[in-house]
Coordinates of C-alpha atoms in Angstrom, one line a residue:
M1 CA -0.2 0.0 -0.2
L2 CA 1.5 3.5 -1.1
S3 CA 1.6 6.1 1.9
A4 CA 3.4 9.3 2.3
R5 CA 5.8 7.5 4.9
S6 CA 6.5 4.3 3.2
L7 CA 7.2 6.5 -0.4
F8 CA 9.6 9.1 1.8
Q9 CA 11.1 5.9 3.4
E10 CA 12.2 4.4 0.3
I11 CA 13.5 7.5 -1.1
V12 CA 15.5 7.9 2.1
D13 CA 17.0 4.5 1.9
H14 CA 18.5 4.5 -1.5
D15 CA 21.5 6.7 -1.6
D16 CA 20.8 8.2 -5.3
S17 CA 17.4 9.0 -4.6
F18 CA 18.3 10.6 -1.2
Q19 CA 21.1 12.6 -3.0
L20 CA 18.5 14.0 -5.4
F21 CA 16.0 14.9 -3.2
C22 CA 18.5 16.6 -0.8
S23 CA 20.3 18.4 -3.6
I24 CA 16.7 19.6 -4.8
A25 CA 15.8 20.9 -1.2
A26 CA 19.2 22.5 -0.9
S27 CA 19.4 24.1 -4.2
G28 CA 15.7 25.6 -3.4
E29 CA 16.6 26.8 0.4
T30 CA 19.7 28.7 -0.9
Q31 CA 18.1 30.4 -3.7
G32 CA 15.5 31.7 -1.0
G33 CA 18.5 32.9 1.1
W34 CA 19.9 34.9 -1.7
E35 CA 16.2 36.6 -2.7
N36 CA 15.9 37.2 0.7
A37 CA 19.1 39.0 1.3
R38 CA 18.6 41.1 -1.8
I39 CA 15.3 42.1 -0.7
A40 CA 16.3 43.2 2.4
A41 CA 19.4 45.2 0.7
L42 CA 16.7 47.0 -1.4
V43 CA 13.9 47.7 0.9
P44 CA 12.5 51.4 0.2
D45 CA 13.3 53.7 3.1
G46 CA 10.0 53.9 4.3
M47 CA 9.8 50.3 5.1
R48 CA 13.4 49.8 6.5
A49 CA 12.1 48.6 9.7
M50 CA 11.2 45.3 8.1
A51 CA 14.9 44.9 6.8
P52 CA 16.2 43.0 9.6
K53 CA 13.2 40.5 9.8
I54 CA 13.6 39.9 5.9
T55 CA 17.5 39.3 6.6
R56 CA 16.3 36.5 9.3
H57 CA 14.5 35.1 6.9
G58 CA 17.0 34.7 4.3
A59 CA 19.4 33.7 7.1
D60 CA 17.3 30.9 7.9
E61 CA 17.0 29.5 4.3
D62 CA 20.5 29.8 3.7
K63 CA 20.8 27.7 7.1
H64 CA 18.3 25.1 5.7
G65 CA 20.7 24.8 2.8
R66 CA 23.6 24.1 4.8
I67 CA 21.5 21.5 6.7
F68 CA 20.4 19.5 3.5
N69 CA 24.0 19.5 2.4
A70 CA 25.3 18.3 5.6
L71 CA 23.1 15.4 5.3
L72 CA 24.5 14.4 2.0
R73 CA 28.0 14.7 3.7
K74 CA 27.1 12.5 6.5
R75 CA 26.5 9.7 3.8
G76 CA 29.6 10.7 1.9
L77 CA 27.5 12.2 -1.3
P78 CA 28.0 15.2 -3.1
P79 CA 25.4 17.4 -4.3
V80 CA 24.3 16.4 -7.7
P81 CA 22.8 19.2 -10.7
V82 CA 19.0 20.0 -9.9
P83 CA 17.1 19.0 -13.0
P84 CA 15.3 22.0 -14.4
E85 CA 12.2 20.5 -14.5
T86 CA 12.1 19.9 -10.7
D87 CA 13.4 23.5 -9.7
Y88 CA 10.4 24.9 -7.7
T89 CA 11.8 28.4 -7.4
M90 CA 13.0 29.0 -10.7
L91 CA 9.7 27.7 -12.2
L92 CA 7.8 30.0 -9.9
E93 CA 9.7 33.0 -11.0
R94 CA 9.2 32.0 -14.7
R95 CA 5.2 32.0 -14.0
G96 CA 5.5 35.6 -12.2
I97 CA 5.8 34.3 -8.5
G98 CA 8.4 36.2 -6.8
L99 CA 10.1 39.4 -7.6
A100 CA 12.2 39.0 -10.8
H101 CA 15.9 38.1 -10.4
S102 CA 16.9 41.0 -12.7
K103 CA 15.3 43.6 -10.4
L104 CA 17.3 41.8 -7.4
R105 CA 20.4 42.0 -9.0
G106 CA 20.2 45.5 -9.8
D107 CA 20.7 48.5 -7.0
E108 CA 17.7 50.3 -7.4
P109 CA 15.5 50.4 -4.4
L110 CA 12.2 48.4 -4.4
T111 CA 8.7 50.1 -4.2
E112 CA 6.5 49.6 -1.4
Q113 CA 4.2 47.8 -3.8
D114 CA 7.3 45.1 -4.4
V115 CA 7.4 44.4 -0.9
V116 CA 3.7 44.0 -0.5
V117 CA 3.9 41.7 -3.5
Y118 CA 7.0 39.9 -2.1
L119 CA 4.9 39.2 1.3
A120 CA 1.8 37.8 -0.5
H121 CA 4.0 35.4 -2.5
S122 CA 5.7 34.3 0.4
R123 CA 2.8 33.7 2.4
V124 CA 1.6 31.1 -0.4
T125 CA 5.1 29.5 -0.8
E126 CA 5.6 29.3 3.1
Q127 CA 2.2 27.5 3.5
R128 CA 3.4 25.1 1.3
A129 CA 6.7 24.8 3.3
A130 CA 5.2 24.5 6.5
D131 CA 2.5 21.9 5.5
Q132 CA 5.3 19.6 3.8
M133 CA 7.6 19.9 7.0
E134 CA 4.8 19.1 9.5
M135 CA 4.0 15.8 7.3
L136 CA 7.9 15.0 7.5
V137 CA 7.9 15.8 11.3
N138 CA 4.9 13.5 11.7
H139 CA 6.5 10.6 9.9
F140 CA 10.2 11.1 10.8
G141 CA 10.5 13.6 13.4
E142 CA 12.5 10.7 15.5
D143 CA 14.5 9.3 13.0
P144 CA 17.9 9.3 14.3
E145 CA 19.6 10.5 10.8
L146 CA 16.7 12.8 10.0
G147 CA 14.6 14.2 12.9
R148 CA 16.8 16.8 14.1
A149 CA 17.0 18.6 10.8
I150 CA 13.6 18.1 10.0
R151 CA 12.5 19.4 13.4
M152 CA 14.7 22.4 13.2
I153 CA 13.5 23.3 9.6
S154 CA 9.9 22.8 10.6
H155 CA 10.2 25.3 13.3
D156 CA 11.6 27.9 11.0
E157 CA 8.9 27.4 8.5
D158 CA 6.3 27.9 11.0
N159 CA 7.8 31.3 12.0
H160 CA 8.3 32.3 8.5
L161 CA 4.7 31.6 7.7
A162 CA 3.4 33.6 11.4
Y163 CA 5.6 36.6 10.0
C164 CA 4.2 36.7 6.5
H165 CA 0.6 36.6 8.1
E166 CA 1.5 39.5 10.9
E167 CA 3.2 41.6 8.3
L168 CA 0.5 41.2 5.7
L169 CA -2.3 42.0 8.3
R170 CA -0.2 45.2 9.4
L171 CA 0.1 46.3 5.6
A172 CA -3.5 45.6 4.9
R173 CA -4.6 48.0 7.8
Q174 CA -2.3 50.6 6.2
G175 CA -4.3 50.5 2.8
H176 CA -2.8 47.5 1.0
G177 CA -5.8 45.3 1.4
R178 CA -7.1 45.1 -2.2
T179 CA -3.4 44.2 -3.4
I180 CA -2.9 41.7 -0.8
H181 CA -6.3 39.9 -1.8
R182 CA -5.6 39.7 -5.2
V183 CA -1.9 38.7 -5.0
L184 CA -2.7 36.2 -2.9
R185 CA -5.2 34.5 -5.2
E186 CA -3.4 34.8 -8.3
S187 CA -0.2 33.3 -6.2
A188 CA -1.9 30.5 -4.8
L189 CA -3.5 29.3 -8.2
T190 CA -0.3 29.5 -10.1
E191 CA 1.7 27.8 -7.1
I192 CA -0.7 25.0 -7.0
A193 CA -0.1 24.1 -10.8
V194 CA 3.7 24.5 -10.6
Y195 CA 3.8 22.4 -7.3
R196 CA 1.7 19.7 -9.3
D197 CA 4.5 19.8 -12.4
V198 CA 7.5 19.6 -9.8
S199 CA 6.0 16.8 -8.2
L200 CA 5.6 14.8 -11.2
A201 CA 8.9 15.6 -12.4
V202 CA 10.3 15.0 -9.1
M203 CA 8.4 11.3 -9.0
D204 CA 9.5 10.8 -12.4
H205 CA 13.1 10.7 -11.5
M206 CA 12.4 9.0 -8.5
G207 CA 10.9 6.0 -10.1
R208 CA 13.6 6.0 -12.9
I209 CA 16.3 5.7 -9.8
L210 CA 14.4 3.3 -7.9
N211 CA 13.0 0.9 -10.6
W212 CA 9.5 1.5 -9.7
P213 CA 6.9 -0.8 -11.7
R214 CA 4.7 0.8 -14.4
P215 CA 1.6 0.8 -12.1
K216 CA 3.1 2.2 -9.1
A217 CA 4.3 5.1 -10.9
A218 CA 1.1 5.4 -12.4
A219 CA -0.7 5.3 -9.1
L220 CA 1.9 7.9 -7.8
A221 CA 1.0 10.3 -10.8
A222 CA -2.7 10.0 -10.7
G223 CA -2.5 10.6 -6.7
I224 CA -0.6 14.1 -7.5
R225 CA -3.1 14.8 -9.9
G226 CA -5.9 14.2 -7.9
M227 CA -4.4 16.4 -5.3
Y228 CA -3.9 19.3 -7.7
A229 CA -8.0 18.7 -8.9
Y230 CA -9.0 19.1 -4.9
E231 CA -6.4 22.1 -4.7
R232 CA -7.8 23.6 -7.7
F233 CA -11.6 23.1 -6.5
S234 CA -11.3 24.2 -3.0
G235 CA -7.7 23.6 -1.1
W236 CA -6.3 26.5 -2.0
H237 CA -8.4 29.0 0.1
R238 CA -6.2 27.4 2.9
M239 CA -3.0 29.4 1.2
V240 CA -4.9 33.0 0.8
G241 CA -6.5 33.6 4.5
L242 CA -4.8 35.8 6.8
R243 CA -4.9 35.6 10.7
M244 CA -3.3 36.9 13.4
P245 CA -0.5 34.1 14.4
E246 CA 0.1 32.9 17.9
R247 CA 3.7 33.5 17.2
L248 CA 4.0 37.4 17.3
D249 CA 7.1 39.0 16.1
A250 CA 8.3 35.6 15.0
L251 CA 11.5 36.7 13.0
G252 CA 12.4 39.6 15.3
G253 CA 15.4 37.7 17.3
P254 CA 18.5 36.5 16.0
V255 CA 18.9 33.5 13.7
T256 CA 19.4 30.3 15.2
T257 CA 22.4 28.3 14.2
A258 CA 22.8 24.7 13.5
P259 CA 26.5 24.0 14.5
E260 CA 25.9 20.3 14.4
F261 CA 24.8 20.7 10.6
A262 CA 27.1 23.1 9.4

């Protein structure tokens, strides 16, 4: 019987599939770290108070990239190139989710609108990250190889999501509510399609590495498409709501280090 736990266990137990999984995860986290660092550097003067939190967000993402690379090193495995069709962050950018890298590489300050859009995009993608990490913690939180890393990353992702909620609610009170609502909806509908495509691509690569029989691969692909159908019908709503989080000022302190993984 297929389950999230048995599927992930199979990926973790095989060096080649584990190598690809960690390489994809590390690349995405490192990319997120760079993006947040550039946004923090380019925040407009009227929003400079947000810069330390954006910097903290980026530092957390960099830390997660180091953690996934450290998990590879523990097995004596180098990172491998990320297949373009599995590159979630790159595909999101191509679909207009996130600030354009051409803008982030420049020196021109961002606008207030840019920062609002960045936060709305982040609220959607951080929901996905928090949900995924919660699932992994439920299944592998006590795993001797992965548990500590997964719990640390999950805690950070919950902080990132809380930060997005709190900042967007603050900006909505300042008159950005209509823009936030529009960008959240557009981002969620785009993200669920990209997530479907990336999930199909990742499972295709894993299936070839692990020699999955055709019926198993077909069942997994059908499950991914079924999840997309559910999210397209109603599930995307969970990605656009805003509520004051229990964790206030979640990114207000210094970044937590991970010396055992660095």
